[in-house]
Structure formats: C-alpha cells, structure tokens
XYZ file of C-alpha atoms in Angstrom:
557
model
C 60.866 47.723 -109.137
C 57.845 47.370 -110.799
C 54.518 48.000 -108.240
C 50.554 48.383 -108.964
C 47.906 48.720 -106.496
C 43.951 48.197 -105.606
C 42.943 51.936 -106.253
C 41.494 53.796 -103.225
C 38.226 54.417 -105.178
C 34.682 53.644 -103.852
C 35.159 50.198 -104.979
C 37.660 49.532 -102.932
C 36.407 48.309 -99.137
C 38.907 46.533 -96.728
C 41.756 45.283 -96.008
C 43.569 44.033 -92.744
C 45.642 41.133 -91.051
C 45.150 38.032 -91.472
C 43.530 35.169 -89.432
C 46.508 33.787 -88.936
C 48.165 30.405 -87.327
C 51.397 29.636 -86.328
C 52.617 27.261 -89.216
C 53.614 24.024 -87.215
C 57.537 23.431 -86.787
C 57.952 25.702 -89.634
C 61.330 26.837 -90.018
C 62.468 30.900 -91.329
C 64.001 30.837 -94.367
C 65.944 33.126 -95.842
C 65.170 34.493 -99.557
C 66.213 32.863 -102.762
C 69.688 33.444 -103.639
C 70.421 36.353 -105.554
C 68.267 38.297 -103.262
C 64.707 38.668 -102.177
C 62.088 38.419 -104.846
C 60.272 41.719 -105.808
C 56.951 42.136 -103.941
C 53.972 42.877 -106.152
C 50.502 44.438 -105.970
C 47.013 43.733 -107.117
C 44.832 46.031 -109.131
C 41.273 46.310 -109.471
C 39.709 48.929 -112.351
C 38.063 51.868 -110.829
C 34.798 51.074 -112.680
C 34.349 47.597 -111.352
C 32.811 47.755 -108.081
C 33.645 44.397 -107.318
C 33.438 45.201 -103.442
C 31.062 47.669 -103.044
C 28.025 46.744 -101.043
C 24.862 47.000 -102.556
C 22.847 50.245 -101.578
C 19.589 49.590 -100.219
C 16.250 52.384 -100.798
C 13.095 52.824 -98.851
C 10.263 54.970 -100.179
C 7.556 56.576 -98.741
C 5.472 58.862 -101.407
C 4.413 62.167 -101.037
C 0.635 61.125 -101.426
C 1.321 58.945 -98.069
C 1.200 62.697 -96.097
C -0.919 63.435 -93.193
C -1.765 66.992 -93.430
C -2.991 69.775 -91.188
C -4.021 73.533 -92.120
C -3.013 76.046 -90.074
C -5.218 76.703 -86.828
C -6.911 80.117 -86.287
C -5.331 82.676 -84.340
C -1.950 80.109 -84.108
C 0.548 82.869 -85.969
C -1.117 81.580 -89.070
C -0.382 84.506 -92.109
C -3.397 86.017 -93.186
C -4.800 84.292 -96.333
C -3.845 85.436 -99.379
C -3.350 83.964 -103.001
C 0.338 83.215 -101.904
C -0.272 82.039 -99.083
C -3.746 80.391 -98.651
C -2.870 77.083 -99.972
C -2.420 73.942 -97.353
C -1.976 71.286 -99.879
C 1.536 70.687 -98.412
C 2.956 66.916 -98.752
C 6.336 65.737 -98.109
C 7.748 62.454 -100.145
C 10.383 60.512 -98.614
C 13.461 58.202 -99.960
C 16.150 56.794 -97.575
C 19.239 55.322 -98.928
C 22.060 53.089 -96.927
C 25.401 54.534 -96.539
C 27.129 51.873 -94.789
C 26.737 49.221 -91.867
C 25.085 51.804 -89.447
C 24.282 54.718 -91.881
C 21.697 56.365 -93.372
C 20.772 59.028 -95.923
C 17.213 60.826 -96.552
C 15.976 62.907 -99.121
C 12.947 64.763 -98.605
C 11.125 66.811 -101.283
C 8.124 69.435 -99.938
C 5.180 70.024 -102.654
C 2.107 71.954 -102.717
C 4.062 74.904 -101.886
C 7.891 77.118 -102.942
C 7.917 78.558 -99.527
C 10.511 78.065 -97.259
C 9.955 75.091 -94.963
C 11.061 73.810 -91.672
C 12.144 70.137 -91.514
C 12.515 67.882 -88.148
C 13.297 64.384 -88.862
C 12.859 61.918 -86.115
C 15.188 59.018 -87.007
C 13.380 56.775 -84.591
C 16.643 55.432 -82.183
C 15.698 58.599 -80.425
C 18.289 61.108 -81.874
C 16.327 64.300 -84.186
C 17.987 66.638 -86.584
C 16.378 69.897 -87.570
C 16.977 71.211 -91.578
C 15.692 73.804 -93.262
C 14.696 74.136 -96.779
C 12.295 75.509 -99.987
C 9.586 74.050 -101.213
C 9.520 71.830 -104.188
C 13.377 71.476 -103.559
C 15.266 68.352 -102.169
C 16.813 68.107 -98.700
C 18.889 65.602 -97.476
C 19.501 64.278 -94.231
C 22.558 61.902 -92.517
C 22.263 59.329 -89.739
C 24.513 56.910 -88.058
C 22.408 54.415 -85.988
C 24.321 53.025 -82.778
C 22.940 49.374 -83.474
C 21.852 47.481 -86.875
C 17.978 47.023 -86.723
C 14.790 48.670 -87.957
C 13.618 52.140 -87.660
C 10.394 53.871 -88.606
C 12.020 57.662 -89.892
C 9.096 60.414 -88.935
C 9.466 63.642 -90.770
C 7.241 66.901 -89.901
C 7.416 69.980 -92.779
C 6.323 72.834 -91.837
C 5.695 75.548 -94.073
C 6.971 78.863 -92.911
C 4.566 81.034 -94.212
C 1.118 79.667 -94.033
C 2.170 77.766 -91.007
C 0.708 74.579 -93.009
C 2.204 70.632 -91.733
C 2.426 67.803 -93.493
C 4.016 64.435 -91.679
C 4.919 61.618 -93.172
C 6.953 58.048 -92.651
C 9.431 55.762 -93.898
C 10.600 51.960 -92.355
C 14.435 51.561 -92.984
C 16.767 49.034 -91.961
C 20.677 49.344 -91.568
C 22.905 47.680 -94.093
C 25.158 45.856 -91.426
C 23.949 42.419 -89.161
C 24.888 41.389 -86.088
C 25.848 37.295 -84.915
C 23.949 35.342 -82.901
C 26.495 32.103 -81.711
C 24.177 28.865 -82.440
C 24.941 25.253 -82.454
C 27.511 23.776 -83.775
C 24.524 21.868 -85.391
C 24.295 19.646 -88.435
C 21.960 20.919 -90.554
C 22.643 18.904 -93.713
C 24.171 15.072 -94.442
C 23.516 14.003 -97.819
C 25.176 10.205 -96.563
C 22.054 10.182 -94.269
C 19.336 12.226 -95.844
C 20.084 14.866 -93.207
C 18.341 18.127 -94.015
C 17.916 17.364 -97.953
C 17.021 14.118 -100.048
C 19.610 10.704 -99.007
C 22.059 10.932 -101.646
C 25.013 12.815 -103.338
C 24.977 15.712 -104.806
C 24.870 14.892 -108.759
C 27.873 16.591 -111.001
C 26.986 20.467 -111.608
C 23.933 20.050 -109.377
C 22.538 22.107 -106.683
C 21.828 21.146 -103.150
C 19.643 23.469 -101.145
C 19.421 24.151 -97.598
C 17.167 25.852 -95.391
C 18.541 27.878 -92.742
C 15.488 30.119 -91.682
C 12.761 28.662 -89.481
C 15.157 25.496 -89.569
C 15.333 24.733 -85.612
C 15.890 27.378 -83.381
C 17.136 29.811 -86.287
C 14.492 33.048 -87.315
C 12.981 33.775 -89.875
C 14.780 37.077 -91.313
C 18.457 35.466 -91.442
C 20.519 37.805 -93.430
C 23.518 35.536 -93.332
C 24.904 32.108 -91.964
C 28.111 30.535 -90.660
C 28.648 26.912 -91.920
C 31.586 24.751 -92.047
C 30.684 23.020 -95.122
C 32.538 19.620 -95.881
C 33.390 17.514 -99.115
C 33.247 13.310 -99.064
C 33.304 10.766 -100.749
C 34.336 12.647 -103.896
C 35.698 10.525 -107.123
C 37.063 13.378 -109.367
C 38.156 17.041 -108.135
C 36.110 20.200 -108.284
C 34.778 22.701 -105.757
C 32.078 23.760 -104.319
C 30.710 27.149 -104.372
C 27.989 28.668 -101.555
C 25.698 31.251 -102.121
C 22.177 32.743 -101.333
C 18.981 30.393 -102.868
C 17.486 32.395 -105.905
C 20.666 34.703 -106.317
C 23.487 34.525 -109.741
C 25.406 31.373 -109.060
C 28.930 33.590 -108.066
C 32.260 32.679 -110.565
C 34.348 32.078 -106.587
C 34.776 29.249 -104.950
C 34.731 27.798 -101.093
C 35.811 24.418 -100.808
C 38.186 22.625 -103.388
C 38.277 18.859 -103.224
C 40.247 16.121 -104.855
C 39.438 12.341 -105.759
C 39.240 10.445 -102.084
C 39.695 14.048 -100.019
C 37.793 14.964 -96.956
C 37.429 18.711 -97.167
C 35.424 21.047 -94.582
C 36.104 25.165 -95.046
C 34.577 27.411 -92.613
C 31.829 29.753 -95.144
C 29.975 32.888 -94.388
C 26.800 33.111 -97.084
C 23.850 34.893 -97.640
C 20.510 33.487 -97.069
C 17.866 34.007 -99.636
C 14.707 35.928 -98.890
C 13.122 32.255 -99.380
C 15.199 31.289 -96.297
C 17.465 29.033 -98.129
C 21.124 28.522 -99.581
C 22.546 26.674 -102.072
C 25.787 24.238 -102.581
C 26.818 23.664 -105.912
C 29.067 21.079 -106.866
C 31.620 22.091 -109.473
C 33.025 18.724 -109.723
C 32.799 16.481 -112.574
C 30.940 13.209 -110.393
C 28.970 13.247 -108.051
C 29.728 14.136 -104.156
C 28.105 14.254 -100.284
C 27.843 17.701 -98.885
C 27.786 17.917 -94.916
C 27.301 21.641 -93.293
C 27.133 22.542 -89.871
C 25.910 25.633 -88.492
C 27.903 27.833 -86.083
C 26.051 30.747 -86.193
C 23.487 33.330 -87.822
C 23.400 37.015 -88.826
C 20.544 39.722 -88.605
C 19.402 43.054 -88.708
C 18.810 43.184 -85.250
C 20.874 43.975 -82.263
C 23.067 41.283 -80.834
C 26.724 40.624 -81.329
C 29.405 42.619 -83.307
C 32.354 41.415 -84.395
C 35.424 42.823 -83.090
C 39.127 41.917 -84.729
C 42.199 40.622 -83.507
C 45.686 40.872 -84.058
C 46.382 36.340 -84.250
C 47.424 35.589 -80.174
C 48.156 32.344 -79.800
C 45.436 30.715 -77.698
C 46.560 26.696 -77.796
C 49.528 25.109 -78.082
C 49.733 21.167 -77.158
C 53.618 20.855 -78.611
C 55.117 23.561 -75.247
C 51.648 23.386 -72.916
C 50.488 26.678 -74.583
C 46.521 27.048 -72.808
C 46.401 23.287 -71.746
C 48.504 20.438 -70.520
C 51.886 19.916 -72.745
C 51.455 16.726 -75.119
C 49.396 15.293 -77.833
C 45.336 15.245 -77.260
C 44.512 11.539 -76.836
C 42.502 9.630 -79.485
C 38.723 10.354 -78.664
C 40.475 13.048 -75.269
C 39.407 16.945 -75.006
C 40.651 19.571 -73.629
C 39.303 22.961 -72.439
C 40.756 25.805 -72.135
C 39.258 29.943 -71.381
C 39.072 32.598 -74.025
C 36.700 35.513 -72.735
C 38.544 37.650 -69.829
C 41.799 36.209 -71.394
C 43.192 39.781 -71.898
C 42.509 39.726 -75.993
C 38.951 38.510 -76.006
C 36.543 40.343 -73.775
C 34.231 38.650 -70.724
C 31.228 39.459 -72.543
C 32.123 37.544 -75.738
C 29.631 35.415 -76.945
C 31.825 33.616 -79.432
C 34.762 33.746 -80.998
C 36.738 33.287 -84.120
C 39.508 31.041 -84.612
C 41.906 29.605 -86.818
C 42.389 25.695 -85.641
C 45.759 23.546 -87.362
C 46.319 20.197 -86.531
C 50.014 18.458 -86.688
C 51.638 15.397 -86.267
C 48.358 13.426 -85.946
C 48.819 9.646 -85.170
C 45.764 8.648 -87.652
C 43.285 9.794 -89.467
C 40.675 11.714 -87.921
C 38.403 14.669 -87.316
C 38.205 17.528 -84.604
C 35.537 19.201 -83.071
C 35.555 22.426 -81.281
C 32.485 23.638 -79.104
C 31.161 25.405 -76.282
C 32.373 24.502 -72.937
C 29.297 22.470 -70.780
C 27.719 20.804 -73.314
C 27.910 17.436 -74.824
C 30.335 17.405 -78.061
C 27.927 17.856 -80.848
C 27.937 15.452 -83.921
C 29.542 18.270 -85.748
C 33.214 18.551 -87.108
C 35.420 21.886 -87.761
C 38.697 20.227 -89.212
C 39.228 16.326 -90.805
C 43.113 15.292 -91.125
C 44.977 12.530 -92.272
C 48.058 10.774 -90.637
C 50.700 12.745 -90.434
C 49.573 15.729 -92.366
C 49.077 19.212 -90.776
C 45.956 21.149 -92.057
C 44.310 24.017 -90.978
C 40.527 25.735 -90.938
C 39.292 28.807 -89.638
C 35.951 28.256 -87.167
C 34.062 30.392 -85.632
C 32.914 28.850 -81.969
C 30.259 29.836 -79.561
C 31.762 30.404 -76.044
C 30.402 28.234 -73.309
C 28.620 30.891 -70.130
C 32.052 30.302 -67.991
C 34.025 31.787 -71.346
C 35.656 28.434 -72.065
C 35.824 26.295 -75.314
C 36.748 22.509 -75.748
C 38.243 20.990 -78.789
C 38.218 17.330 -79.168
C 39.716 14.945 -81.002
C 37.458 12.549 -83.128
C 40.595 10.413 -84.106
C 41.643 6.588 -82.479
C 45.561 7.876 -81.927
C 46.926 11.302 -80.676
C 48.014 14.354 -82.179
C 48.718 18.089 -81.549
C 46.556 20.939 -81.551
C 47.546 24.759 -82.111
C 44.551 27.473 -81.455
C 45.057 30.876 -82.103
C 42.306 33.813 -81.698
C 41.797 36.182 -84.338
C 38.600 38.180 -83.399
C 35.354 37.859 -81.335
C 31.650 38.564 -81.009
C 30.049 40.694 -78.143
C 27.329 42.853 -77.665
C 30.099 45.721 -77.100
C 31.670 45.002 -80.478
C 30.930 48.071 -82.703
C 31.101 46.150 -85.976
C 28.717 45.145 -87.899
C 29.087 42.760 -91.017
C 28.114 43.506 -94.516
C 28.072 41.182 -97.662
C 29.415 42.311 -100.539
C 28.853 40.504 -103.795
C 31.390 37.339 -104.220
C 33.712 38.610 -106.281
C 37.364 37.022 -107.263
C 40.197 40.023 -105.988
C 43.467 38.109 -107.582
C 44.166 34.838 -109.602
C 47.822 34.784 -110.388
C 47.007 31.865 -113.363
C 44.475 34.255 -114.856
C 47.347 36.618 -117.503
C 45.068 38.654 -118.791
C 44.793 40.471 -114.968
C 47.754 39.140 -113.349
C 51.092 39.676 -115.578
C 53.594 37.893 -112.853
C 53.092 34.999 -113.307
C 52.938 32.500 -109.867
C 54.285 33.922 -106.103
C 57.676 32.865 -106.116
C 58.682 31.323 -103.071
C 59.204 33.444 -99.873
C 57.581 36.536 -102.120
C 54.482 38.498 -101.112
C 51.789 39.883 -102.610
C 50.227 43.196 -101.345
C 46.766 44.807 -101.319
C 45.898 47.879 -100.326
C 42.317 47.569 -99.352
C 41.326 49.608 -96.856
C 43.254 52.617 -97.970
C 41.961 55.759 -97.446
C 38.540 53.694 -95.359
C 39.322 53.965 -92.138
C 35.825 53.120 -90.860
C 35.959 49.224 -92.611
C 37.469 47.163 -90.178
C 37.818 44.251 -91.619
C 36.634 41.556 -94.174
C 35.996 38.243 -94.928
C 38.184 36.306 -97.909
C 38.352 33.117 -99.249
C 42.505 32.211 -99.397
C 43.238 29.269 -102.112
C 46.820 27.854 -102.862
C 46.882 25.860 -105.891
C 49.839 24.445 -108.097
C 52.421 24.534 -105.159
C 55.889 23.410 -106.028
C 56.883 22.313 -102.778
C 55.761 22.379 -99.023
C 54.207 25.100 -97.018
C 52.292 27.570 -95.552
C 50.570 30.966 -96.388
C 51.206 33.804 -94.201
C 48.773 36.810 -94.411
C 49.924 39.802 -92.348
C 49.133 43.868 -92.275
C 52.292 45.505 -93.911
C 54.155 48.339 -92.312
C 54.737 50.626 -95.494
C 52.080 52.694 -96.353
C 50.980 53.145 -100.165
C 52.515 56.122 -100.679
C 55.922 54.252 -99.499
C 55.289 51.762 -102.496
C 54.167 54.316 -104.812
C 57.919 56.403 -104.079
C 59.996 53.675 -104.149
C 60.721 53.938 -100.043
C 58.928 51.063 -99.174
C 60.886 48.729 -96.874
C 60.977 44.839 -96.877
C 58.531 43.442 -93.757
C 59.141 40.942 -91.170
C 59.426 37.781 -92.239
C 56.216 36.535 -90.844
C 55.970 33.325 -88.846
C 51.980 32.888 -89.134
C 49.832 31.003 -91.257
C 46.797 31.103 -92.819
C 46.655 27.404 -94.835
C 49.288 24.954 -94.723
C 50.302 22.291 -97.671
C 52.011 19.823 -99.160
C 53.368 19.215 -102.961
C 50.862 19.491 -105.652
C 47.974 20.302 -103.659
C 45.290 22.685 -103.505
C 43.920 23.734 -99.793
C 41.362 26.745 -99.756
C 40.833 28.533 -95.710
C 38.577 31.529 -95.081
C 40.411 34.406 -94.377
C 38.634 36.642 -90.919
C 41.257 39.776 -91.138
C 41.549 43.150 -89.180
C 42.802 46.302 -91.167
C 46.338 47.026 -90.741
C 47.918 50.291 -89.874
C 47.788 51.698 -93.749
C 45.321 49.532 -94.807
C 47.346 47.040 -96.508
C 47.741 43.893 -96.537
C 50.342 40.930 -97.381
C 50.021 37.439 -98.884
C 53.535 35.627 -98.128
C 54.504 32.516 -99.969
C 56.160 30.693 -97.063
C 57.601 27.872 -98.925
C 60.388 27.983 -101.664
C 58.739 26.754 -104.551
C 56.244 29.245 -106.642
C 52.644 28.907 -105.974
C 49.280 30.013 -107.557
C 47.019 32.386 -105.417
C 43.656 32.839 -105.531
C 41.176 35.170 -103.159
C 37.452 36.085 -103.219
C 35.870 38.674 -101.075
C 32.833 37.710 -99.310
C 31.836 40.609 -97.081
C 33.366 43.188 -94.747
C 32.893 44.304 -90.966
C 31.832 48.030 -91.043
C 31.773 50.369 -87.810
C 29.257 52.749 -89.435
C-alpha cells in the first residue's frame, strides 16, 4: 500500500474533525467490489510554509532608553575607569510565537557588565533574567487573552548599579469574535453597500467592513456568507483582504442560473475593506451578509465540537417532527444544551436542507429578534444542499431558522463548535493557500477519490496546542450522487507509516452534499482529532475531484 503524508514540520498547523452533517436519508454502502479502495495521503514540501502564520515584530530602539546613574551612597561601586560609565541603554524587539505568545529580545549597551533584567509584560505577570552586556537575552510570554500590551523592561547594571528602562507596544497574533448581525452589508441588485450593478467579469467588488455600522475600526477579520446570482457562465469567487495578493483559492463556485451562498472567514485590510473577485467569465451580483467580526481584543474564543446533532425535522430531533412550513420558523436552545456552554455567545453550525417542496432560501438568527433580510442557505426543489453558518445566540441561548420558501421542507442542524468568553482559542489567519487538488498531477499522482475512498491529512501532528482550522471543502467532477464526510481518523501516523493502520468507521456525516456533474464548495470549521489527522471520505460510488484551501487556524497559545 502505497501512503505519503503532510510532514510534521513548522509548516504544518492543524488538523481536526470535520464540521460535519448528517447526509440526509443517506444510505451505508459497502466498498467497491474487489475490496476497499486504498486510502491515500497528502504531502506538502517542508520548505513551503503554506500554513504558517505570519510572524509579527515590534521594536523599540535602544536610543528610546530612560536612564538613571547610580545614586550616592545607594551600594553604587566606587568610580573607576571600569566602572564609571552610566551610558547604559537597552533596545527592544518582540516577536509573535503564536495566538497568545510572545518572544523578546533585549540587547544592553553602554556597558559588558553583567546586568539584571525584569520584564514587565504588562497583563500583570513579570519574569526576572539575567544577562551581559552588549549580549542578547530573550524572554517568553503566553498572554491569557488576545489584546495589546505595553512590555516595560528595567536593566540594571550590576556593577555600577546604573538603570536604563525602556518600552515596547505588542499585540497577540490570535483575535477573538464578536457575534453581530446577521446584517446585509452588500447587494449589488440594489446598490446595497457598493455601486447598483453586477460585478463585471474578472472585476473586483469592494466592501467595507470597519466603521461600517456598528462594526470597529481595527477588524482583523470578518464572517460573511457571501452569495452568487444571477450568474450567466460559471466561475468562482474568491475573498480576501483589500490591498493584499489576490490568493490562487477559491470560496464560492457558481454555475450558469445557480444561486450560491458559502459561509467565508477573510481578512480585513488595514484600509478597513475586503474584496470579492469574480472569476467568472460574465458578469455576476454579489450579496454578503455579516455574522460576525474578529479582533485583537478580548471577547469570544472559539471552542470546537465533535458534530451533535442539534435539529432534525424528519424524527422531531430539537423541534416538532415534520417539514417547516413555507414562510414557518422554528426555535429551538443551543447554550446549556450539554455540548454548547450557557455563556455562548454564538455558535457554529453546519445547516442541510432536504426534500424541499420549492425553491427557496433559509435564514437562521438569533432568537427575539425580527428575521433579518439576510439568508444562510438558498435550495431548489427537491435538492438537498448544505452550508456551514456561524449564528449569534439570542440572550435566552436559543436560535430560529426559518424558511424563506412558499412550500415545506426539512431541516437538519448539527453543532460543531461555539464562541464564549471561556473559550481558550483564539483564531489566526494563515495565508490562503490550496492543501490538495486531486486534478492538479504534478502534486497529486492518484488521480480522483474513488468512490467510498478517503483521503488523509495529518495536520496537526506533533501540534498539540492548534485546535483547529478553518478550510474551504470543494467537490468537483462527481460521477454520481453524494456527500463528503470529513472525520478525525483513529490511526495515528506512525500506524500509516508501519503498515498497521486499520480501516475507520464508515462515517455517516457530511460536510457538502451533491448531485451528478456538479461542483458544491462548504467551509470546513474542524476540531483536531486524537493524532491529529484527519479524513476526507468520498461517500458516493463514483470518483470525485477534491479540492481544499486553508484559511486560518484556532490556536490556544
């Protein structure tokens, strides 16, 4: 059996479960005949740091010291032409290690004696070093909280008794969510947030998410469900921060006459804006609504789930057994439900519809308020589709879903994660970066996922402290109906690197759900398994192509 792997390298970030759905009325099948296919892995070159965050540095120069000679008669050594000098500075550089951490060099001059070093990291919490002049020492933090801290160090020189203090302002890597909305913040049908009017072939629409209603200046990131209409020829559209490198992955992939939405997670620029580019060959309208905001400051971490199954209108699952009526809601309690905490302020969920009477859209929002203009999922009749959204809970921790359509249909909700001010997770974007295209030959030498084979990933190997990402999950070229299952494997990588791996569960979840000759992208929200790996199952028994981006990971420090 032939295996390769994601090395455990520092390019390497996450991994986890999926955020999966129940794939509606979908039967277990058993593998091809002949016998199951042979699972393959994914490898990414050492030397590509395709999912390494970017480190940030903060500087504070030496010249920036505040100095004081020693005072008479204070233990100061008598003066001598060692000693007598009390130029002493101190020059500063902090570096981020990961969502919470921090590193600091500091470098003494203006003397080679040894030094005392107390660094106040400004959360409260001081660590003492000592050192040598003109030599550097460095210093490790882990903040509790993402946010901004002023770093105070004091050197003292051990001989002459000299000080020199100086300052740096650093802020932590990770962000925290704030729920907002749902709120439309762009229509191109209506001239909602941007110019009326589609969005030309290859062109650009931007968006401005900070200082655009109740969201702050100093957004680091943004949760829209962005949707595709009206579109005359295929394409895709592709999200990413306002005066950044237009990113090779993709978020939403459309056909002629599809309505498309797909739940995104994008940086903002520092100008406050993102943009949506339209890969399509005509012209298309772009709608995005907002769900909610990240920033460096203390509020909500994200905390993931193994998928529980939340809503099920086919047995009666959370609400009352039977199709939700055309233009009917339903509500139904997710904080304090044993998975998702009471203090959650919103949650993440992956929302299919099935059997649906007519074409329509559904909406999913805070319990107590009026449904907002905003949709999370469009369907047509009889098709079953699925989209991950992330909801704000309502202060009783309840959500309602409703159903935009004339005629009935069924609604499955399952939970994958949530956001509270408990959660110790913090989220950190990674540059969008494509993990695995099984069309592309050159990287991938097996060809498409044969049916009811999976594809594994090792991601959070060896990185126990990433605990979970975020992925973009496309299925293109399918052969025949079904759904994609993404689930934490129980083998570890040394199992598949011996050859004593075993075959998993046949999983009965789902990620994205389709039909013949389609292509239906859905973020992935996922949890790291028990060895870090992951598995993408082809639940159907016709080959498909696979594509996945990584967007960004949840850190705890």
């Amino acid at each position: 059996m032939s295996y390769r792997r994601i090395a455990a390298s520092a390019a390497v970030l996450a991994a986890g479960v999926s955020l999966a759905t129940l794939a509606p009325g979908a039967a277990q099948a058993a593998g091809p005949a002949g016998g199951k296919p042979k699972p393959h892995g994914v490898t990414v070159p050492d030397t590509a740091p395709k999912v390494k965050p970017e480190t940030t540095t903060f500087n504070s120069p030496a010249n920036r010291s505040v100095k004081q000679a020693p005072a008479a008669g204070k233990g100061a050594a008598p003066a001598t032409a060692e000693t007598a000098a009390t130029d002493i500075e101190v020059g500063l550089q902090a570096f981020t290690t990961s969502a919470h951490g921090m590193e600091l060099d500091t470098v003494t001059t203006g003397t080679t004696n040894p030094v005392s070093i107390s660094v106040e990291w400004g959360d409260g919490a001081v660590s003492n070093e000592s050192g040598t002049g003109g030599q550097t020492t460095t210093s490790a933090h882990q903040y509790g909280k993402p946010g901004g801290y002023t770093v105070k160090v004091t050197v003292k020189d051990q001989v002459t008794q000299a000080t020199a203090v100086n300052q740096v302002a650093v802020w932590t890597r990770g962000s925290h969510y704030t729920p907002y909305g749902p709120t439309r913040l762009l229509d191109t049908r209506n001239g909602t947030g941007t110019a009326q009017g589609k969005t030309p072939a290859y062109g650009v629409t931007r968006l401005k998410i900070a200082g655009n209603g109740g969201i702050p200046e100093g957004v680091t990131s943004v949760a829209l469900n962005v949707t595709v209409t009206n579109a005359t020829s295929g394409g895709h559209v592709t999200a990413y921060a306002d005066g950044s490198e237009r990113p090779t992955t993709s978020n939403v992939n459309f056909a002629p006459g599809q309505t498309v939405p797909n739940l995104v997670i994008v940086p903002v620029g520092r100008n406050g804006y993102v943009d949506l580019y339209n890969g399509g060959w005509e012209s298309v309208d772009l709608i995005a609504d907002v769900t909610g905001y990240f920033t460096k400051s203390a509020s909500s971490g994200y905390t993931p789930l193994t998928p529980q199954r939340l809503v099920d209108t086919r047995n009666g699952t959370g609400t009352a057994r039977g199709q939700v009526k055309g233009y009917g809601t339903f509500t139904t309690q997710v904080a304090g439900t044993g998975w998702v905490a009471p203090g959650a302020t919103a949650v993440a969920l992956n929302v299919t519809v099935t059997n649906p009477k007519s074409d329509g859209h559904l909406t999913v929002y805070p319990s107590g308020q009026q449904a907002p203009t905003a949709s999370n999922l469009n369907f047509t009749t009889g098709q079953t589709v699925a989209n991950s959204v992330i909801v704000p809970v309502g202060p009783d921790g309840r959500i309602t879903v409703r159903n935009g359509a004339w005629n009935p249909t069924d609604v499955i909700v399952d939970v994958v994660g949530y956001y509270s001010p408990d959660s110790a997770n913090a989220y950190v974007p990674v540059k969008p970066s494509r993990l695995l295209d099984t069309r592309d030959g050159s990287q991938w030498k097996w060809g498409p996922l044969e049916g009811r084979g999976y594809i594994y990933m090792p991601l959070a190997d060896g990185l126990p402290h990433t605990k979970g990402f975020v992925l973009n999950s496309t299925v293109t070229n399918t052969k025949d109906s079904g759904y994609l299952a993404v689930t934490p494997d129980p083998n570890s990588l040394s199992d598949y690197d011996n050859g004593s791996d075993v075959w998993p569960p046949t999983p009965t979840s789902s990620t994205l759900n389709w039909t013949w000759n389609k292509t239906v992208p859905n973020l992935v929200q996922a949890a790291s398994g028990p060895s870090g790996i992951i598995d993408f199952w082809n639940q159907s028994d016709g080959d498909i192509d696979l594509v996945v981006d990584i967007f960004g990971v949840y850190q705890d420090n």
